[in-house]
Structure formats: C-alpha cells, structure tokens
Tab-separated table of C-alpha atoms and ligand atoms in Angstrom:
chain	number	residue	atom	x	y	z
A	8	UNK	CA	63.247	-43.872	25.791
A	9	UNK	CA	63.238	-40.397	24.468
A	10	UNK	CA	65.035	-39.881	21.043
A	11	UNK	CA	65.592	-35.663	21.730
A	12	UNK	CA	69.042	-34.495	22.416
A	13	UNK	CA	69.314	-31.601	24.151
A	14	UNK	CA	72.041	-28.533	23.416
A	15	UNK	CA	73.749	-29.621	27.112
A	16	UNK	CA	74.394	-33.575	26.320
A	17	UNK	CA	75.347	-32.532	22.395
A	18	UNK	CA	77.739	-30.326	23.609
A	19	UNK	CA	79.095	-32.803	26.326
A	20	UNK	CA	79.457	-35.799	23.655
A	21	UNK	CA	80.821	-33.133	20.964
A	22	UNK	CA	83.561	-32.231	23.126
A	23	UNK	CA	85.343	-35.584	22.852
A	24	UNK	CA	86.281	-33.989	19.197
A	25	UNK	CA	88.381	-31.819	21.088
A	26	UNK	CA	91.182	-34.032	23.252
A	27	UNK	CA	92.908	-31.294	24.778
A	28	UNK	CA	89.396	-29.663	25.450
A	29	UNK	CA	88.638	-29.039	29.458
A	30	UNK	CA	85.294	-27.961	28.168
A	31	UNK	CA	85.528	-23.982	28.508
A	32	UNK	CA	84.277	-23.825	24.588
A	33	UNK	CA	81.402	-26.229	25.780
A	34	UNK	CA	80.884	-23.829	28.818
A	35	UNK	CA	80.645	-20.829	26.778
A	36	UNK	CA	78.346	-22.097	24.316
A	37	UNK	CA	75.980	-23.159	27.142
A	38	UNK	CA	75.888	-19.764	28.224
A	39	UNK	CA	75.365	-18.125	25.525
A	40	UNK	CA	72.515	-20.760	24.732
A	41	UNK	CA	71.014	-19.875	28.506
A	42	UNK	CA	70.977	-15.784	27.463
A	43	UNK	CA	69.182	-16.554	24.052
A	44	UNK	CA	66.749	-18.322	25.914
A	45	UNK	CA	66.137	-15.183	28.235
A	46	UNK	CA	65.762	-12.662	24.790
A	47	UNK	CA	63.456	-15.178	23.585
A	48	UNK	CA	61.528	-15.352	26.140
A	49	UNK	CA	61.309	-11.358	26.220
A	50	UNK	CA	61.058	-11.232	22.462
A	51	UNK	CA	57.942	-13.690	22.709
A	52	UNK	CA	55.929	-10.839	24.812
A	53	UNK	CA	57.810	-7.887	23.305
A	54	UNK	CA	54.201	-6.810	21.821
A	55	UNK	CA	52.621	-6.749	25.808
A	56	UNK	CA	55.500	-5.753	27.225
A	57	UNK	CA	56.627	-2.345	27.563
A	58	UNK	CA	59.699	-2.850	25.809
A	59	UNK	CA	58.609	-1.346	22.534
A	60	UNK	CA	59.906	1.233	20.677
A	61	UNK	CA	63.293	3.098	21.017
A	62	UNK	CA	65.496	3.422	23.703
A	63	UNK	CA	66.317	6.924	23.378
A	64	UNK	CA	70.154	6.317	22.608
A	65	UNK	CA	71.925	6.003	19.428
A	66	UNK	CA	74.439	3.131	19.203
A	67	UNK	CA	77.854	3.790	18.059
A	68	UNK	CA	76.931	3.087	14.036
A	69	UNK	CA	74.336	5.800	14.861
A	70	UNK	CA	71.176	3.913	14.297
A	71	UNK	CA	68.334	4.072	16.498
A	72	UNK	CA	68.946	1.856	19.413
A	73	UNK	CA	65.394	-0.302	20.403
A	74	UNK	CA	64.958	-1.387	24.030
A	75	UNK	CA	65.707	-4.772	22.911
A	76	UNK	CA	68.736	-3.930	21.762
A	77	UNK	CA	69.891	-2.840	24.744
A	78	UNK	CA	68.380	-6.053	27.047
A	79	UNK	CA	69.504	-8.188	24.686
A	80	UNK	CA	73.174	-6.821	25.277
A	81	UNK	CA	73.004	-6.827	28.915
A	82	UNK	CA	71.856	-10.276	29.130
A	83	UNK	CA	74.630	-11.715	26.845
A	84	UNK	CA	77.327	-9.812	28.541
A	85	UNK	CA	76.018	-11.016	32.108
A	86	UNK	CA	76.008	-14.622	30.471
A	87	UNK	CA	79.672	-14.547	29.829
A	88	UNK	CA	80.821	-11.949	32.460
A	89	UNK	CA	79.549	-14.890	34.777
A	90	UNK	CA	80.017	-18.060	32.594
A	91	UNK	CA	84.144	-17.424	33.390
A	92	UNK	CA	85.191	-18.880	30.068
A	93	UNK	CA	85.219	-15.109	28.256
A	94	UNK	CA	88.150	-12.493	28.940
A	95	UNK	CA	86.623	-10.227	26.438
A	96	UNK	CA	83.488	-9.150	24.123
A	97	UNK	CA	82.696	-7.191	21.744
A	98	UNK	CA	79.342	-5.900	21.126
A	99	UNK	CA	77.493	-4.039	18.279
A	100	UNK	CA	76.110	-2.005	20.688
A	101	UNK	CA	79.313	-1.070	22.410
A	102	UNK	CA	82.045	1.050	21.027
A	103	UNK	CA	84.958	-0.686	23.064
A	104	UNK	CA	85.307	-4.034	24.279
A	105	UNK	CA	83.877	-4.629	27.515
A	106	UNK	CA	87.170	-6.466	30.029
A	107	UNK	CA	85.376	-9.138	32.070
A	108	UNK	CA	88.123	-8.401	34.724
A	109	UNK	CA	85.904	-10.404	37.682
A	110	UNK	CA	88.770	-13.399	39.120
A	111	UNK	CA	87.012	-15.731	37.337
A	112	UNK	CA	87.398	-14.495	33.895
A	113	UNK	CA	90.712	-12.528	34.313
A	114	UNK	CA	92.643	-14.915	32.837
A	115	UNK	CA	90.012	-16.837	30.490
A	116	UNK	CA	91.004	-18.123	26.774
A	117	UNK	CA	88.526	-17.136	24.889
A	118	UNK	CA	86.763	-13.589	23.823
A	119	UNK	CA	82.970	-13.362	22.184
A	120	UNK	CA	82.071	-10.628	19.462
A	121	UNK	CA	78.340	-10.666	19.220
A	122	UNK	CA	75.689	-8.521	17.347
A	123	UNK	CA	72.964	-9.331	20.163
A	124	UNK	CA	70.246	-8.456	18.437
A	125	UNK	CA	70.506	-8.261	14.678
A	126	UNK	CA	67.277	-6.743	12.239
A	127	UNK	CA	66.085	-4.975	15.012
A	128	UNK	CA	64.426	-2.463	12.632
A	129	UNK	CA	61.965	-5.988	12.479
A	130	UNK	CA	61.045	-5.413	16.270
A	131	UNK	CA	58.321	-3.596	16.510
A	132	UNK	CA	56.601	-5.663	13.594
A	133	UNK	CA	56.853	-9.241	14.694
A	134	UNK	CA	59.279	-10.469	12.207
A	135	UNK	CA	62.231	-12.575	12.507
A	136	UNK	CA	65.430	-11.052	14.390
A	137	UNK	CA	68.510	-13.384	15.700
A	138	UNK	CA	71.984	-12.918	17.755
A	139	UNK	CA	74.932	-13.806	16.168
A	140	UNK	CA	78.340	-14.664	17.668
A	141	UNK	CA	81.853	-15.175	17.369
A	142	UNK	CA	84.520	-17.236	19.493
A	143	UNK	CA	88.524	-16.797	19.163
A	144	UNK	CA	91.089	-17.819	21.249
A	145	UNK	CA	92.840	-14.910	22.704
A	146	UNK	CA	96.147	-14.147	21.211
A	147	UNK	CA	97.191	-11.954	24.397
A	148	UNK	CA	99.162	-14.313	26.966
A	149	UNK	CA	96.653	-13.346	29.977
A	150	UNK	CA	95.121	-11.018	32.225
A	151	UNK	CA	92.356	-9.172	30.814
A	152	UNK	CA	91.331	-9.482	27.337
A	153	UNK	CA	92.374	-6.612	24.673
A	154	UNK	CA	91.288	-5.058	22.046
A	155	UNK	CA	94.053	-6.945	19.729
A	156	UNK	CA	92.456	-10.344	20.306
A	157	UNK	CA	89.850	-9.212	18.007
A	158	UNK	CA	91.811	-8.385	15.450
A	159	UNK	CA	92.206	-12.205	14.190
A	160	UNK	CA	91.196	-13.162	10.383
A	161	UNK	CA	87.616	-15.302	10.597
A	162	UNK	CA	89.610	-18.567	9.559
A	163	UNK	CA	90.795	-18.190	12.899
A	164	UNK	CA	87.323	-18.559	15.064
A	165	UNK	CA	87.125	-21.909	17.225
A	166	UNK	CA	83.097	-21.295	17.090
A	167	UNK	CA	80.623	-19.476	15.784
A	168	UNK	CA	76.882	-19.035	15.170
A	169	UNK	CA	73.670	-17.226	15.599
A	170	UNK	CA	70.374	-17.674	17.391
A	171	UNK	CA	67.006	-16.759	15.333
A	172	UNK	CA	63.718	-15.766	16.800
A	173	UNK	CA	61.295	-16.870	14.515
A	174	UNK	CA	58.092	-18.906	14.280
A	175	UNK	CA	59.895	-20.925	16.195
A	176	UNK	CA	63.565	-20.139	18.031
A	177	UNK	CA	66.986	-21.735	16.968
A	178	UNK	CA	70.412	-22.164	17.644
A	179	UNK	CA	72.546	-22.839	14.953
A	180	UNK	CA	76.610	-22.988	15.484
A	181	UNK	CA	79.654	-24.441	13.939
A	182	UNK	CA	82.877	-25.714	15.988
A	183	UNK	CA	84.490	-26.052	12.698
A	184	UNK	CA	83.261	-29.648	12.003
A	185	UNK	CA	79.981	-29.330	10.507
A	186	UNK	CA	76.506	-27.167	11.425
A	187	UNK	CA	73.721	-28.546	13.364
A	188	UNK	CA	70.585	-26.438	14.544
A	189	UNK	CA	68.692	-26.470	17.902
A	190	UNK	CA	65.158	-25.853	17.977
A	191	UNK	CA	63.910	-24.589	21.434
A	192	UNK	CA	61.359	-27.129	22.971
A	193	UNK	CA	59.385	-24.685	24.960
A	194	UNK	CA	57.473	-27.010	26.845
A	195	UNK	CA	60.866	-28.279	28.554
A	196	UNK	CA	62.829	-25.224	27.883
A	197	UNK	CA	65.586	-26.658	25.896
A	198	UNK	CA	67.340	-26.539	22.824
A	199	UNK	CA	66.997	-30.254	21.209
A	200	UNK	CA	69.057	-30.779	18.159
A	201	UNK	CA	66.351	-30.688	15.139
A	202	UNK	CA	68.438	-30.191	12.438
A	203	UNK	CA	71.852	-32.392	12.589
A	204	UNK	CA	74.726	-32.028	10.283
A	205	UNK	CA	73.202	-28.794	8.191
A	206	UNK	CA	74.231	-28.869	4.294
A	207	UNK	CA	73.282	-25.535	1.918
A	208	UNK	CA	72.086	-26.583	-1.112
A	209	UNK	CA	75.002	-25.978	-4.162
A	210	UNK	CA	73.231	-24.507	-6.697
A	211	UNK	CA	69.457	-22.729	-6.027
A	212	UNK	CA	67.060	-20.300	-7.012
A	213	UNK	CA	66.474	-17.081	-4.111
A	214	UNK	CA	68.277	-13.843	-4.295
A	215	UNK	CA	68.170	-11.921	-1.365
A	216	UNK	CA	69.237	-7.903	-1.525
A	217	UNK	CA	67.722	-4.550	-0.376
A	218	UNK	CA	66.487	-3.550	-4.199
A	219	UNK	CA	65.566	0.067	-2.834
A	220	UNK	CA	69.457	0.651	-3.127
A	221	UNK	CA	69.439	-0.475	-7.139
A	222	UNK	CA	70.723	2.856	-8.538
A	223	UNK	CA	73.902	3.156	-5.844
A	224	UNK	CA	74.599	-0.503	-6.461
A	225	UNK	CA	77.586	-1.691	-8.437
A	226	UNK	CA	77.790	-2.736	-11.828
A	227	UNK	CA	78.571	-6.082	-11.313
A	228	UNK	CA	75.513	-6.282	-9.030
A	229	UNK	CA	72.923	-4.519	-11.092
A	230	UNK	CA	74.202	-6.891	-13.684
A	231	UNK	CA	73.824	-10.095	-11.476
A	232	UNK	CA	70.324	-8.983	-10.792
A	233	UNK	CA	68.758	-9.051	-14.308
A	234	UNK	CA	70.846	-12.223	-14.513
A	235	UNK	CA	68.776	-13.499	-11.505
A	236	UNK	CA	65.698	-12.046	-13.339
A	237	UNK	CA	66.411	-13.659	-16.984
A	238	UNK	CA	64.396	-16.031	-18.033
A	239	UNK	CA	66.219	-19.478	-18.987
A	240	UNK	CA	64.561	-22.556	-18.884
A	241	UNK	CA	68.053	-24.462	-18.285
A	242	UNK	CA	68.994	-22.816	-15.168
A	243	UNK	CA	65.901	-22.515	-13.593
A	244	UNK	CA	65.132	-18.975	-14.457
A	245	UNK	CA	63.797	-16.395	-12.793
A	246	UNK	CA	64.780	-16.299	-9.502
A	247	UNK	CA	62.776	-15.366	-6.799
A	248	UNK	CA	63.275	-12.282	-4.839
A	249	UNK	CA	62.970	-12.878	-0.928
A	250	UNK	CA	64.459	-10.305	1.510
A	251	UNK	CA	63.573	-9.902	5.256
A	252	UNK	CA	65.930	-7.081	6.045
A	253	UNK	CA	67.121	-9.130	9.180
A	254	UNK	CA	70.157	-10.655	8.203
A	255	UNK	CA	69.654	-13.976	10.175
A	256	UNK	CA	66.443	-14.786	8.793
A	257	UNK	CA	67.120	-13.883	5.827
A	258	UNK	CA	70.438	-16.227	5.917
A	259	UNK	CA	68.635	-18.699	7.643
A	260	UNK	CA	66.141	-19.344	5.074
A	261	UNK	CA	69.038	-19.173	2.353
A	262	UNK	CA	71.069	-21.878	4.235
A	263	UNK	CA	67.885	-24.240	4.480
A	264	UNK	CA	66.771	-23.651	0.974
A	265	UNK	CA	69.172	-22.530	-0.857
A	266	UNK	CA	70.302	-19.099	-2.275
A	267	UNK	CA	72.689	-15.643	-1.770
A	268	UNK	CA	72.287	-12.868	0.172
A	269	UNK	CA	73.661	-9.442	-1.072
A	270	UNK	CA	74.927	-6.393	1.131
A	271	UNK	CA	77.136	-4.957	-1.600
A	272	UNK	CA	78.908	-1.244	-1.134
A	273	UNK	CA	76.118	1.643	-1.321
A	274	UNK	CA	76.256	5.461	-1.720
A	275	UNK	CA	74.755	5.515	1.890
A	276	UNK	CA	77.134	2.622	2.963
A	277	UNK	CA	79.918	3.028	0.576
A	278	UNK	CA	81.908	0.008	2.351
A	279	UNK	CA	78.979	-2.206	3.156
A	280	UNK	CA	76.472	-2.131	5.492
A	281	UNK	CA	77.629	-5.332	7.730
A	282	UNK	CA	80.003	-5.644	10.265
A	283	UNK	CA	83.016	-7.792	9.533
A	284	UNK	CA	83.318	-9.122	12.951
A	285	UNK	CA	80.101	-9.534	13.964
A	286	UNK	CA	78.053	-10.671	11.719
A	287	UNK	CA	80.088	-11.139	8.327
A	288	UNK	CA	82.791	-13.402	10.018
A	289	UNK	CA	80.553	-15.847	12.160
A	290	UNK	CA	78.645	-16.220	9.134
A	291	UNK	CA	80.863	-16.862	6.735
A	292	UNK	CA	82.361	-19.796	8.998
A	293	UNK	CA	78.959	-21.168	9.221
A	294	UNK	CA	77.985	-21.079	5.528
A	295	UNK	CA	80.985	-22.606	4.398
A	296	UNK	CA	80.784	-25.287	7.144
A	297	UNK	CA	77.916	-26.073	4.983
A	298	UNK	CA	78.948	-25.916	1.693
A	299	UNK	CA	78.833	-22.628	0.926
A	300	UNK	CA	80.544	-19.769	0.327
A	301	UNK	CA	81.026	-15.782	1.588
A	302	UNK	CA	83.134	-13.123	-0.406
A	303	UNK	CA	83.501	-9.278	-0.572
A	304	UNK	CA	82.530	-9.748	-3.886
A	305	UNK	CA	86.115	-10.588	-4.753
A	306	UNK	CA	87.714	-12.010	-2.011
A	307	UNK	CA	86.954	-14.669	0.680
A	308	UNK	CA	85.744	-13.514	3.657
A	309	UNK	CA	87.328	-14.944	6.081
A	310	UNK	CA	90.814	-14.335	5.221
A	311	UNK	CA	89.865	-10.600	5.686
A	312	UNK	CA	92.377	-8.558	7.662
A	313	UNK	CA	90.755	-6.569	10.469
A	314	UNK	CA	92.178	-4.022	12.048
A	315	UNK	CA	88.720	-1.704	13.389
A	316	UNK	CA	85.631	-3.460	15.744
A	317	UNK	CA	83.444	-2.032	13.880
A	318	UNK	CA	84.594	-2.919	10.652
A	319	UNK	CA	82.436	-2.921	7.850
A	320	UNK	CA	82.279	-5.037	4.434
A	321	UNK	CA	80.204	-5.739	1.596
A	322	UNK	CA	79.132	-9.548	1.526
A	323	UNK	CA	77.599	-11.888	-0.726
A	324	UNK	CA	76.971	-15.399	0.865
A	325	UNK	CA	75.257	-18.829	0.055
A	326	UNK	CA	75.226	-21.680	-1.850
A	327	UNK	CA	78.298	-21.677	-3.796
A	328	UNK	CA	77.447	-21.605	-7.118
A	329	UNK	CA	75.646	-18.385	-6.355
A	330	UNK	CA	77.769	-16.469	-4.586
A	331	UNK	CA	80.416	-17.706	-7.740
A	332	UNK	CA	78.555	-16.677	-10.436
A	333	UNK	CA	77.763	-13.030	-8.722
A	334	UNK	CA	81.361	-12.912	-7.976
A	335	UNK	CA	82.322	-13.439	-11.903
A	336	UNK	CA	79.948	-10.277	-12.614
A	337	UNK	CA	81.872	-8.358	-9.866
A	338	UNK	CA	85.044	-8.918	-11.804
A	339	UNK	CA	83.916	-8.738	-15.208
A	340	UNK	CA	81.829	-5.495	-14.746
A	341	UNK	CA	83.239	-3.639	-11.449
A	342	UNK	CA	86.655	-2.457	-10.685
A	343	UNK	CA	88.314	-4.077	-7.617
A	344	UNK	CA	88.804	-1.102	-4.689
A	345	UNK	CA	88.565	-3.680	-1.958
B	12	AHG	P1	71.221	-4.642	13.093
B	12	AHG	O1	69.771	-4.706	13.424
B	12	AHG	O2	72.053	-5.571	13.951
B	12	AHG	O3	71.786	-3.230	13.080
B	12	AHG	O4	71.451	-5.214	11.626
B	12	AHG	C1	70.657	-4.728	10.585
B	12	AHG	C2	71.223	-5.265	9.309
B	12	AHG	C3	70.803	-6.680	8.956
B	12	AHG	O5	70.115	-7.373	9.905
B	12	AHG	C4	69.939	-6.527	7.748
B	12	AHG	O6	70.133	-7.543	6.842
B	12	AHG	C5	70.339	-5.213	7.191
B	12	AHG	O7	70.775	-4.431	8.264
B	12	AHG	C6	69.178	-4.552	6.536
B	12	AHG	O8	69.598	-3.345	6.028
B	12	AHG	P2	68.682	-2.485	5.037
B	12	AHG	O9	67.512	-2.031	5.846
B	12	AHG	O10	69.598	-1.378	4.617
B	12	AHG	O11	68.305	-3.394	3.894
B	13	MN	MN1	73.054	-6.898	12.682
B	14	MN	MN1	72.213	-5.538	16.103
C-alpha cells in the first residue's frame, strides 16, 4: 500500500478540523492547486515556448509585464471564476477586483488576492518564481464580491499560501493550524504532501536583502547588516548573504533553513517594495504558522490596516529571533513614520 498522500485526500481529511465546513475552503484550494499545476507545466517549457520575453503592457505598479505574467493570471482567475467557491479576486496584475458574477459564484463566501506570478524579473533566466495567495471570508452579506472585502487585517485570512516553481514545484499553505508543503509528483501529476507540519528554525544564520539599495536603506537596517556581517564566535557570526530577488524562493529557502528576508522602505520605493495584500499578508500568516515572525520593522504585520489593493509595506520576515533583533535596530537607530 502506497504511503503518498495526495493534496485532494489531505484536504478531504483536513476538513474535519472545520465542523461547520461544507468544504468550499477545500474546493478552493483544489482549484487553485489545479491552476498552479497548469503555470507549471508552462513554466517547465517557458525556454521552448514562445512565451518569452515581455508582453508589451505595463501592469498597474508600472513594471514590465512578462507573458507569464499575464497566463499565469488568466489561468488562476478561470480556476476560481469556475471553481464557484470565490465572489471576488484580486490580482497584482489587475488594478480592480475582478466580480466573478457567473450564478455559481454570485453569492460565494470567500474572495482570493493573489500575486500569480511573483519574481518574474527571474523568468527569462530559469530561476525560481512562485504564486502566492490569500483567502478571507467576505464581509459583504452577498451578491457579488466588493472591493471592501479586501480591506480585512491579515489576522483575518481563513487560508493562505504560495506555490514555488523551482527544481522541483510546491505547494505550501496554512489553514491557520500549522504549514505543510506539497511537492508535485510529476509522474502522476499530483501534489503529495512531502513536507508535513513545517517549523522555521528560531534562531539562524541567512540574511536575505537587495544590497544594491544600501545607501537609501534605513539606519536601523544598514546597522543590522554589519551586525549580520560581525564576526562573533558566540552567535554564529557572519551571516551569509543569500538573495534570489523572487520573493518566494527566497522565503522558501528562509522558512526551510532558517533566516530573514528584508524589503525595507527605499528612495525608489519609499514605502516598500511589497504588496501588503498579496504577498506581505499571506506570508506573514504562513511564517508565523511556523514559528516565525513578519513586521514593518516595527509593527506586526498582520494587524496592518488596509485600506488600498495595492498597498505597499516594508517587511522583514523569518525566524523570530531574526526578524527581533533587526526590529530592535529599527527602533534604536530609525525614527518610526509607519
Ligand atoms: P513581482 O515579480 O510579483 O512583481 O515581485 C517582485 C518582487 C519580489 O518577488 C522580489 O523579492 C522583489 O520584487 C525583488 O525586488 P528587487 O529587484 O528590487 O530586489
Ligand atoms: Mn511579487
Ligand atoms: Mn507578480
């Protein structure tokens, strides 16, 4: 008898957690497992395909929008535009929510916010790029999904998660009791649960930060770097350096191994580069589902107000003692204007 448990049957048994559950949350995580598997799939022959290079379109943060981008969109909308558990999403890609008004969905619980392809500057050279996502209950009574049902704080999310495209492809998602990680089998074509029960390590030794931006960086994180690159025998001193410039590998690795990853305010980005809803939120949920920890660099991130889609804050996340100690730098050597 085979030990593998697939996505489906983890999801079915998991749902007993949830007594009042009729399954729509299992529902919608199955189809947002079925799109991932149709980017991966497209990702996996995005060097032979012609689906290189840029679409031709900026996106609404005005970056470069890559062809992936945009398939990767359509295939997660379609996913829960069809799936009928999803009144709402909202997209990176899309400046609005998009209303799944079809009968099925009219009147749905939930709305998705997903970034469907995230580090998509890491396209075109075969390097780790992921989907993350976000699931709230809607706070509208019903008929189509608004705009407001976004604007929840992250304690709030009933899921969350991401998807990476790597060496190998994973799912990785939180219901809010524990993480556990999916590695696709692509012999069979299913997720099958490789990494159950997901803990960060506490305390480690990778820092993870676009150094390019050193002179626009605050105080408090200039200072936290040379702290990082001290050497001290006791705490395991230097660090190493490790950044991907996709955030989902680059918080992948960090949640296997250990460590914090950095977006702090910029001149260029002089809120943060990440999206609070998006990618900052889903995240945050996850990491502290496993024993870590997310903050502006002062304040927890998921008791963030939010009142903009496309929201952006500056994030440090990890293993807790990490993202603490860079936080105590933030106070002691920046001025709070959060
Ligand atoms: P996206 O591709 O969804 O726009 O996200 C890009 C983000 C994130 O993935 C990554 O960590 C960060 O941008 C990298 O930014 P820099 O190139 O400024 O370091
Ligand atoms: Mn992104
Ligand atoms: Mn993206």
């Amino acid at each position: 008898m085979s030990r593998v448990k697939t996505l489906g049957q983890f999801i079915i048994e998991k749902q007993a957690d949830f007594p009042y559950s009729k399954g729509e949350l299992s529902r919608l995580l199955r189809d947002i497992g079925i799109a991932a598997k149709i980017v991966n799939r497209e990702v996996n022959k995005a060097g032979l395909a012609d689906i290189l290079g840029d679409a031709g379109e900026m996106n609404v943060q005005g970056e470069n929008v890559k062809k992936l981008d945009v398939f990767a969109n359509d295939q997660f909308i379609a996913a829960l535009s069809v799936g009928g558990e999803c009144c709402a999403i909202a997209s990176e890609e899309n400046e609005d929510i998009i209303v799944v008004n079809n009968e099925m969905s009219k009147n749905a619980k939930y709305v998705v916010a997903i970034d469907p392809l995230d580090g998509s500057s890491n396209i075109d050279v075969n390097v780790s790029i992921g989907t993350i996502f976000s699931i709230y209950r809607r706070t509208s009574l019903s008929g189509p999904g608004q705009k407001e049902d976004f604007f929840q704080r992250g304690t709030e999310q009933v899921a969350a998660g991401y998807v990476i495209y790597g060496s190998s492809c994973m799912m990785v998602y939180t219901t809010g009791k524990g993480v556990n990680g999916f590695t696709l089998d692509p012999s069979i074509g299913e997720f099958c649960l490789s990494h159950p029960n997901m803990q960060t390590p506490k305390a480690a030794k990778t820092y993870s930060i676009n150094e390019g931006n050193y002179v626009h960086f605050p105080d408090g994180v200039k200072k936290y770097i040379k702290y990082c690159q001290e050497e001290d025998d006791s705490t395991n001193r230097p660090y190493s350096s490790r950044y991907i410039g996709s955030f989902v590998a680059d918080f992948h690795r960090n949640l296997i191994t250990g460590g914090i990853y950095i977006y702090p305010t910029t001149f260029k980005s002089p809120k943060g580069k990440l999206r609070l809803l998006y990618e900052a939120n889903p995240l945050a949920f996850l990491v502290e589902q496993a024993g870590g920890k997310a903050t502006d660099g002062y304040h927890r991130i998921l008791d963030m107000d939010i009142v903009e889609l496309h929201q952006r804050t500056p994030l440090f996340i990890g293993s807790a003692d990490m993202v603490d100690t860079a936080c105590s730098y933030m106070l002691k050597y920046s001025t709070v204007d959060a």
